[in-house]
Amino acid sequence: MNVYIVIPAHNEERFIAKTLDSLVSQTLLPKKIVVVNDNSTDNTEHIIREFTAKYDYISLLSTNTSEDHMPGSKVINAFYKGYETLNTDYDIICKFDADLIFPIDYLEKIVNHFNSNDKIGMAGGFCYIQQNKDWILENLTNKDHIRGALKAYRAACFNDINGLKPSMGWDTVDELQAQYHDWQIKTDTSLKVKHLKPTGNTYNPKAKYKQGEAFYRMRYGFWITIIASIKLAWLKKRPYLISDYISGFLKAKKANQTFLVSEAEGIFIRNLRWRKIKEKLF
């Protein structure tokens, strides 16, 4: 299987070399890696160029999607800048973050999962963050969810979901739409990826309502949004976020913001969410 990787990078001089080192050391090498230097003001581009000079399957694209580091839209816009430079000869397309260290057999195991089951549309491992001297699970999601930092898509699944949405919540919408199209999501607990910069450390304060807006745009409805808001705020250990999320939902509803999914997909998503909530309760 041909594996293509796109890595958006914004001021990642402390981490990008470690990420690329881990990828060029894989037991199964990718066919192409595109690193998108998105408006970096540090030494990120110079470090990437050192890799492009050494490895012919790594390329650099410099762009400026926006100066604000807003969650969702900025990273996906940067991803597509890199994606547009690729041909379509890939079997698996990956969107990886620039602050990860992958285990040496990560891509090999991901490819094995896709080869083992034609219905697997997405696959990924889990992010671990360092606390003191230990690496612990960055426990922000369910075990059946693949973090946005390390997404891998089968080409057919990527096409079925019409790619990635430049919006907060893109890394949930993709899985929901994949399941709507009868694709399976495969997570592998043995694949422990070191996440060098914990999630949310650099988010713009202006993004405080974005998560609630995403709940609305995914057609969650009010009550699922309440439950999802409480759960996410609890996982982040920030109870005050509940108010921000619900306010974001109500603001989006009042503004009649555009939905990210169709009405039929919305019905499927709500039914899926309620089923999983009931499974946990009973």
C-alpha atoms as a printed R data frame, in Angstrom:
    type eleno elety resid chain resno       x      y      z
1   ATOM     1    CA   MET     A     1   0.000  0.000  0.000
2   ATOM     2    CA   ASN     A     2   1.206  3.497 -0.847
3   ATOM     3    CA   VAL     A     3   1.135  5.767  2.204
4   ATOM     4    CA   TYR     A     4   1.125  9.549  1.728
5   ATOM     5    CA   ILE     A     5   1.487 11.890  4.715
6   ATOM     6    CA   VAL     A     6   0.684 15.594  5.043
7   ATOM     7    CA   ILE     A     7   2.013 17.424  8.104
8   ATOM     8    CA   PRO     A     8   0.835 20.999  8.811
9   ATOM     9    CA   ALA     A     9   3.454 22.840 10.885
10  ATOM    10    CA   HIS     A    10   3.304 26.213 12.631
11  ATOM    11    CA   ASN     A    11   6.281 27.252 14.782
12  ATOM    12    CA   GLU     A    12   7.335 23.672 15.505
13  ATOM    13    CA   GLU     A    13  11.122 24.122 15.681
14  ATOM    14    CA   ARG     A    14  11.277 22.244 18.989
15  ATOM    15    CA   PHE     A    15   9.486 19.165 17.676
16  ATOM    16    CA   ILE     A    16   9.425 18.799 13.879
17  ATOM    17    CA   ALA     A    17  12.849 17.117 13.645
18  ATOM    18    CA   LYS     A    18  11.759 14.466 16.141
19  ATOM    19    CA   THR     A    19   8.558 13.842 14.195
20  ATOM    20    CA   LEU     A    20  10.356 13.475 10.884
21  ATOM    21    CA   ASP     A    21  13.129 11.355 12.427
22  ATOM    22    CA   SER     A    22  10.485  8.925 13.664
23  ATOM    23    CA   LEU     A    23   8.865  8.752 10.218
24  ATOM    24    CA   VAL     A    24  12.058  8.210  8.189
25  ATOM    25    CA   SER     A    25  12.965  5.394 10.598
26  ATOM    26    CA   GLN     A    26   9.774  3.410 10.043
27  ATOM    27    CA   THR     A    27   9.923 -0.307  9.249
28  ATOM    28    CA   LEU     A    28   7.524  0.526  6.392
29  ATOM    29    CA   LEU     A    29   8.404  3.861  4.829
30  ATOM    30    CA   PRO     A    30   5.824  6.262  3.385
31  ATOM    31    CA   LYS     A    31   5.958  7.003 -0.330
32  ATOM    32    CA   LYS     A    32   5.550 10.742  0.196
33  ATOM    33    CA   ILE     A    33   5.661 13.221  3.059
34  ATOM    34    CA   VAL     A    34   4.629 16.831  2.513
35  ATOM    35    CA   VAL     A    35   5.366 19.234  5.362
36  ATOM    36    CA   VAL     A    36   3.356 22.456  5.135
37  ATOM    37    CA   ASN     A    37   5.134 25.319  6.848
38  ATOM    38    CA   ASP     A    38   2.192 27.535  7.728
39  ATOM    39    CA   ASN     A    39   3.317 31.069  8.593
40  ATOM    40    CA   SER     A    40   6.075 29.957 10.974
41  ATOM    41    CA   THR     A    41   8.223 32.720 12.437
42  ATOM    42    CA   ASP     A    42  10.841 30.452 14.003
43  ATOM    43    CA   ASN     A    43  13.357 27.966 12.586
44  ATOM    44    CA   THR     A    44  10.751 25.435 11.387
45  ATOM    45    CA   GLU     A    45  11.386 25.886  7.661
46  ATOM    46    CA   HIS     A    46  15.168 25.524  7.967
47  ATOM    47    CA   ILE     A    47  14.774 22.263  9.873
48  ATOM    48    CA   ILE     A    48  12.364 20.873  7.278
49  ATOM    49    CA   ARG     A    49  14.769 21.803  4.476
50  ATOM    50    CA   GLU     A    50  17.465 19.716  6.133
51  ATOM    51    CA   PHE     A    51  15.187 16.694  5.727
52  ATOM    52    CA   THR     A    52  14.119 17.506  2.167
53  ATOM    53    CA   ALA     A    53  17.777 17.685  1.172
54  ATOM    54    CA   LYS     A    54  18.391 14.213  2.586
55  ATOM    55    CA   TYR     A    55  15.174 12.342  1.703
56  ATOM    56    CA   ASP     A    56  13.704 12.625 -1.777
57  ATOM    57    CA   TYR     A    57  10.224 11.570 -0.623
58  ATOM    58    CA   ILE     A    58   9.936 14.549  1.736
59  ATOM    59    CA   SER     A    59   8.868 17.900  0.314
60  ATOM    60    CA   LEU     A    60   8.239 21.345  1.784
61  ATOM    61    CA   LEU     A    61   5.443 23.774  1.013
62  ATOM    62    CA   SER     A    62   5.370 27.209  2.617
63  ATOM    63    CA   THR     A    63   2.040 28.984  2.948
64  ATOM    64    CA   ASN     A    64   0.109 31.433  5.102
65  ATOM    65    CA   THR     A    65  -3.454 30.285  5.734
66  ATOM    66    CA   SER     A    66  -3.999 32.864  8.505
67  ATOM    67    CA   GLU     A    67  -2.155 34.544 11.347
68  ATOM    68    CA   ASP     A    68  -4.639 33.356 13.970
69  ATOM    69    CA   HIS     A    69  -3.994 29.873 15.340
70  ATOM    70    CA   MET     A    70  -7.663 28.915 15.349
71  ATOM    71    CA   PRO     A    71  -8.559 25.279 15.974
72  ATOM    72    CA   GLY     A    72  -9.943 23.339 13.048
73  ATOM    73    CA   SER     A    73  -9.944 25.666 10.080
74  ATOM    74    CA   LYS     A    74  -6.283 26.696 10.065
75  ATOM    75    CA   VAL     A    75  -4.833 23.208 10.290
76  ATOM    76    CA   ILE     A    76  -7.171 21.750  7.652
77  ATOM    77    CA   ASN     A    77  -6.573 24.637  5.270
78  ATOM    78    CA   ALA     A    78  -2.847 23.983  5.656
79  ATOM    79    CA   PHE     A    79  -3.413 20.259  5.168
80  ATOM    80    CA   TYR     A    80  -5.143 20.908  1.847
81  ATOM    81    CA   LYS     A    81  -2.337 23.146  0.650
82  ATOM    82    CA   GLY     A    82  -0.081 20.113  0.970
83  ATOM    83    CA   TYR     A    83  -2.657 17.620 -0.265
84  ATOM    84    CA   GLU     A    84  -3.112 19.571 -3.487
85  ATOM    85    CA   THR     A    85   0.557 18.987 -4.374
86  ATOM    86    CA   LEU     A    86   0.083 15.194 -4.334
87  ATOM    87    CA   ASN     A    87  -1.103 12.822 -7.022
88  ATOM    88    CA   THR     A    88  -3.888 10.325 -6.330
89  ATOM    89    CA   ASP     A    89  -1.725  7.191 -6.374
90  ATOM    90    CA   TYR     A    90  -2.110  6.681 -2.646
91  ATOM    91    CA   ASP     A    91  -3.906  3.876 -0.857
92  ATOM    92    CA   ILE     A    92  -3.704  5.606  2.535
93  ATOM    93    CA   ILE     A    93  -3.620  9.349  3.178
94  ATOM    94    CA   CYS     A    94  -2.490 10.555  6.612
95  ATOM    95    CA   LYS     A    95  -2.874 13.879  8.352
96  ATOM    96    CA   PHE     A    96  -0.248 13.985 11.108
97  ATOM    97    CA   ASP     A    97   0.709 16.734 13.534
98  ATOM    98    CA   ALA     A    98   4.253 18.101 13.711
99  ATOM    99    CA   ASP     A    99   4.805 17.378 17.402
100 ATOM   100    CA   LEU     A   100   4.627 13.567 17.510
101 ATOM   101    CA   ILE     A   101   7.121 10.735 17.893
102 ATOM   102    CA   PHE     A   102   5.843  7.563 16.250
103 ATOM   103    CA   PRO     A   103   6.927  4.056 17.283
104 ATOM   104    CA   ILE     A   104   9.161  2.498 14.638
105 ATOM   105    CA   ASP     A   105   6.483  0.066 13.399
106 ATOM   106    CA   TYR     A   106   3.587  2.524 13.405
107 ATOM   107    CA   LEU     A   107   2.978  2.665  9.652
108 ATOM   108    CA   GLU     A   108   3.559 -1.056  9.218
109 ATOM   109    CA   LYS     A   109   0.878 -1.876 11.772
110 ATOM   110    CA   ILE     A   110  -1.526  0.693 10.333
111 ATOM   111    CA   VAL     A   111  -1.113 -0.820  6.858
112 ATOM   112    CA   ASN     A   112  -1.615 -4.308  8.293
113 ATOM   113    CA   HIS     A   113  -4.931 -3.214  9.775
114 ATOM   114    CA   PHE     A   114  -6.132 -1.884  6.425
115 ATOM   115    CA   ASN     A   115  -4.986 -5.053  4.680
116 ATOM   116    CA   SER     A   116  -6.720 -7.270  7.222
117 ATOM   117    CA   ASN     A   117 -10.205 -5.841  6.662
118 ATOM   118    CA   ASP     A   118 -11.509 -4.070  3.554
119 ATOM   119    CA   LYS     A   119 -14.179 -2.322  5.634
120 ATOM   120    CA   ILE     A   120 -11.679 -0.421  7.779
121 ATOM   121    CA   GLY     A   121 -11.820  3.169  6.547
122 ATOM   122    CA   MET     A   122  -9.724  4.857  9.233
123 ATOM   123    CA   ALA     A   123  -7.028  3.627 11.610
124 ATOM   124    CA   GLY     A   124  -4.791  5.078 14.302
125 ATOM   125    CA   GLY     A   125  -3.030  4.686 17.611
126 ATOM   126    CA   PHE     A   126  -3.163  6.786 20.771
127 ATOM   127    CA   CYS     A   127  -1.436  9.944 21.982
128 ATOM   128    CA   TYR     A   128   0.634  9.866 25.163
129 ATOM   129    CA   ILE     A   129   1.899 12.930 27.031
130 ATOM   130    CA   GLN     A   130   4.759 13.196 29.503
131 ATOM   131    CA   GLN     A   131   4.072 13.808 33.166
132 ATOM   132    CA   ASN     A   132   7.218 13.943 35.256
133 ATOM   133    CA   LYS     A   133   9.205 11.051 33.758
134 ATOM   134    CA   ASP     A   134   6.250  8.908 32.709
135 ATOM   135    CA   TRP     A   135   4.310  8.833 29.449
136 ATOM   136    CA   ILE     A   136   0.575  8.591 30.133
137 ATOM   137    CA   LEU     A   137  -2.469  8.394 27.871
138 ATOM   138    CA   GLU     A   138  -3.757 11.822 26.836
139 ATOM   139    CA   ASN     A   139  -7.240 10.798 27.834
140 ATOM   140    CA   LEU     A   140  -9.519 13.261 26.032
141 ATOM   141    CA   THR     A   141 -11.644 10.846 24.003
142 ATOM   142    CA   ASN     A   142 -13.202  7.406 23.946
143 ATOM   143    CA   LYS     A   143 -11.041  4.433 23.015
144 ATOM   144    CA   ASP     A   144 -12.909  4.080 19.713
145 ATOM   145    CA   HIS     A   145 -11.914  7.546 18.504
146 ATOM   146    CA   ILE     A   146  -8.780  8.463 16.536
147 ATOM   147    CA   ARG     A   147  -7.261 11.771 17.568
148 ATOM   148    CA   GLY     A   148  -6.960 14.483 14.956
149 ATOM   149    CA   ALA     A   149  -3.194 14.471 15.479
150 ATOM   150    CA   LEU     A   150  -2.726 11.097 13.783
151 ATOM   151    CA   LYS     A   151  -5.439 10.345 11.257
152 ATOM   152    CA   ALA     A   152  -4.965  7.688  8.544
153 ATOM   153    CA   TYR     A   153  -7.649  7.180  5.885
154 ATOM   154    CA   ARG     A   154  -8.197  4.552  3.224
155 ATOM   155    CA   ALA     A   155  -8.459  6.411 -0.095
156 ATOM   156    CA   ALA     A   156 -12.019  5.213 -0.785
157 ATOM   157    CA   CYS     A   157 -13.187  6.277  2.674
158 ATOM   158    CA   PHE     A   158 -11.526  9.691  2.310
159 ATOM   159    CA   ASN     A   159 -13.431 10.156 -0.942
160 ATOM   160    CA   ASP     A   160 -16.743  8.957  0.524
161 ATOM   161    CA   ILE     A   161 -16.623 11.550  3.297
162 ATOM   162    CA   ASN     A   162 -15.560 14.249  0.820
163 ATOM   163    CA   GLY     A   163 -12.328 14.830  2.688
164 ATOM   164    CA   LEU     A   164 -11.841 16.932  5.795
165 ATOM   165    CA   LYS     A   165 -13.945 19.905  6.882
166 ATOM   166    CA   PRO     A   166 -12.083 23.172  7.642
167 ATOM   167    CA   SER     A   167 -13.913 23.613 10.921
168 ATOM   168    CA   MET     A   168 -13.684 22.835 14.607
169 ATOM   169    CA   GLY     A   169 -14.969 19.286 15.018
170 ATOM   170    CA   TRP     A   170 -13.492 18.046 11.731
171 ATOM   171    CA   ASP     A   171 -11.856 15.096 13.515
172 ATOM   172    CA   THR     A   172 -15.231 13.921 14.824
173 ATOM   173    CA   VAL     A   173 -17.270 14.626 11.691
174 ATOM   174    CA   ASP     A   174 -14.918 12.479  9.611
175 ATOM   175    CA   GLU     A   175 -15.534  9.394 11.759
176 ATOM   176    CA   LEU     A   176 -19.283  9.948 11.956
177 ATOM   177    CA   GLN     A   177 -19.537 10.331  8.197
178 ATOM   178    CA   ALA     A   178 -17.302  7.300  7.664
179 ATOM   179    CA   GLN     A   179 -19.655  5.189  9.776
180 ATOM   180    CA   TYR     A   180 -22.629  6.606  7.871
181 ATOM   181    CA   HIS     A   181 -20.992  5.210  4.722
182 ATOM   182    CA   ASP     A   182 -20.488  1.806  6.445
183 ATOM   183    CA   TRP     A   183 -16.766  2.204  7.100
184 ATOM   184    CA   GLN     A   184 -15.234  0.924 10.327
185 ATOM   185    CA   ILE     A   185 -12.917  2.877 12.637
186 ATOM   186    CA   LYS     A   186  -9.919  0.900 13.903
187 ATOM   187    CA   THR     A   187  -7.953  2.000 16.957
188 ATOM   188    CA   ASP     A   188  -4.864  0.125 18.128
189 ATOM   189    CA   THR     A   189  -3.954  0.488 21.809
190 ATOM   190    CA   SER     A   190  -0.507 -1.006 21.171
191 ATOM   191    CA   LEU     A   191   0.474  2.009 19.052
192 ATOM   192    CA   LYS     A   192   1.622  4.561 21.613
193 ATOM   193    CA   VAL     A   193   2.577  7.870 20.019
194 ATOM   194    CA   LYS     A   194   4.419 10.480 22.075
195 ATOM   195    CA   HIS     A   195   2.589 13.809 21.873
196 ATOM   196    CA   LEU     A   196   5.171 16.452 22.687
197 ATOM   197    CA   LYS     A   197   2.805 19.416 22.966
198 ATOM   198    CA   PRO     A   198  -0.409 18.671 24.895
199 ATOM   199    CA   THR     A   199  -3.661 19.491 23.119
200 ATOM   200    CA   GLY     A   200  -4.988 23.032 23.429
201 ATOM   201    CA   ASN     A   201  -1.778 24.678 24.612
202 ATOM   202    CA   THR     A   202  -1.712 27.172 21.744
203 ATOM   203    CA   TYR     A   203  -5.387 27.706 20.990
204 ATOM   204    CA   ASN     A   204  -6.513 31.263 20.406
205 ATOM   205    CA   PRO     A   205  -8.750 32.616 23.223
206 ATOM   206    CA   LYS     A   206 -11.122 33.807 20.506
207 ATOM   207    CA   ALA     A   207 -11.960 30.145 19.904
208 ATOM   208    CA   LYS     A   208 -13.814 29.692 23.206
209 ATOM   209    CA   TYR     A   209 -17.185 29.143 21.514
210 ATOM   210    CA   LYS     A   210 -15.915 27.050 18.602
211 ATOM   211    CA   GLN     A   211 -16.547 23.664 20.209
212 ATOM   212    CA   GLY     A   212 -20.188 24.494 20.901
213 ATOM   213    CA   GLU     A   213 -20.561 25.776 17.350
214 ATOM   214    CA   ALA     A   214 -19.169 22.458 16.132
215 ATOM   215    CA   PHE     A   215 -21.768 20.528 18.149
216 ATOM   216    CA   TYR     A   216 -24.496 22.550 16.441
217 ATOM   217    CA   ARG     A   217 -22.971 22.184 12.968
218 ATOM   218    CA   MET     A   218 -22.712 18.394 13.457
219 ATOM   219    CA   ARG     A   219 -26.480 18.390 14.124
220 ATOM   220    CA   TYR     A   220 -26.090 16.986 17.634
221 ATOM   221    CA   GLY     A   221 -29.183 18.735 18.928
222 ATOM   222    CA   PHE     A   222 -29.456 20.446 22.304
223 ATOM   223    CA   TRP     A   223 -29.508 17.480 24.695
224 ATOM   224    CA   ILE     A   224 -26.627 15.596 23.118
225 ATOM   225    CA   THR     A   225 -24.713 18.887 23.166
226 ATOM   226    CA   ILE     A   226 -25.374 19.206 26.917
227 ATOM   227    CA   ILE     A   227 -24.061 15.689 27.534
228 ATOM   228    CA   ALA     A   228 -21.074 16.130 25.209
229 ATOM   229    CA   SER     A   229 -20.195 19.471 26.810
230 ATOM   230    CA   ILE     A   230 -20.216 18.049 30.333
231 ATOM   231    CA   LYS     A   231 -18.130 15.065 29.270
232 ATOM   232    CA   LEU     A   232 -15.509 17.093 27.404
233 ATOM   233    CA   ALA     A   233 -15.181 19.714 30.133
234 ATOM   234    CA   TRP     A   234 -14.769 16.924 32.697
235 ATOM   235    CA   LEU     A   235 -12.054 15.227 30.630
236 ATOM   236    CA   LYS     A   236 -10.217 18.536 30.310
237 ATOM   237    CA   LYS     A   237 -10.727 19.193 34.041
238 ATOM   238    CA   ARG     A   238 -12.160 22.640 33.225
239 ATOM   239    CA   PRO     A   239 -15.815 22.779 34.379
240 ATOM   240    CA   TYR     A   240 -16.241 26.385 33.201
241 ATOM   241    CA   LEU     A   241 -15.976 25.156 29.598
242 ATOM   242    CA   ILE     A   242 -19.509 23.750 29.841
243 ATOM   243    CA   SER     A   243 -20.908 27.280 29.714
244 ATOM   244    CA   ASP     A   244 -18.677 28.207 26.762
245 ATOM   245    CA   TYR     A   245 -19.710 25.113 24.805
246 ATOM   246    CA   ILE     A   246 -23.438 25.603 25.376
247 ATOM   247    CA   SER     A   247 -23.150 29.319 24.603
248 ATOM   248    CA   GLY     A   248 -21.345 28.443 21.384
249 ATOM   249    CA   PHE     A   249 -24.128 26.043 20.423
250 ATOM   250    CA   LEU     A   250 -26.840 28.639 21.083
251 ATOM   251    CA   LYS     A   251 -24.922 31.363 19.229
252 ATOM   252    CA   ALA     A   252 -24.518 29.086 16.205
253 ATOM   253    CA   LYS     A   253 -28.205 28.166 16.286
254 ATOM   254    CA   LYS     A   254 -29.254 31.810 16.500
255 ATOM   255    CA   ALA     A   255 -26.952 32.684 13.596
256 ATOM   256    CA   ASN     A   256 -28.299 29.720 11.621
257 ATOM   257    CA   GLN     A   257 -24.772 28.576 10.838
258 ATOM   258    CA   THR     A   258 -24.218 26.154  7.986
259 ATOM   259    CA   PHE     A   259 -24.285 22.480  8.963
260 ATOM   260    CA   LEU     A   260 -21.263 20.269  8.325
261 ATOM   261    CA   VAL     A   261 -23.390 17.220  7.552
262 ATOM   262    CA   SER     A   262 -26.562 16.493  5.620
263 ATOM   263    CA   GLU     A   263 -29.956 16.038  7.294
264 ATOM   264    CA   ALA     A   264 -29.777 12.262  6.738
265 ATOM   265    CA   GLU     A   265 -26.281 12.158  8.226
266 ATOM   266    CA   GLY     A   266 -27.540 14.220 11.160
267 ATOM   267    CA   ILE     A   267 -30.279 11.687 11.920
268 ATOM   268    CA   PHE     A   268 -27.714  8.888 11.750
269 ATOM   269    CA   ILE     A   269 -25.324 10.804 14.025
270 ATOM   270    CA   ARG     A   270 -27.954 11.515 16.680
271 ATOM   271    CA   ASN     A   271 -29.138  7.895 16.677
272 ATOM   272    CA   LEU     A   272 -25.538  6.695 16.952
273 ATOM   273    CA   ARG     A   273 -24.787  9.071 19.815
274 ATOM   274    CA   TRP     A   274 -27.923  8.117 21.752
275 ATOM   275    CA   ARG     A   275 -27.173  4.406 21.273
276 ATOM   276    CA   LYS     A   276 -23.666  4.825 22.676
277 ATOM   277    CA   ILE     A   277 -24.953  6.903 25.597
278 ATOM   278    CA   LYS     A   278 -27.484  4.180 26.451
279 ATOM   279    CA   GLU     A   279 -24.808  1.472 26.178
280 ATOM   280    CA   LYS     A   280 -22.705  3.284 28.778
281 ATOM   281    CA   LEU     A   281 -25.655  3.826 31.094
282 ATOM   282    CA   PHE     A   282 -27.006  0.307 30.897
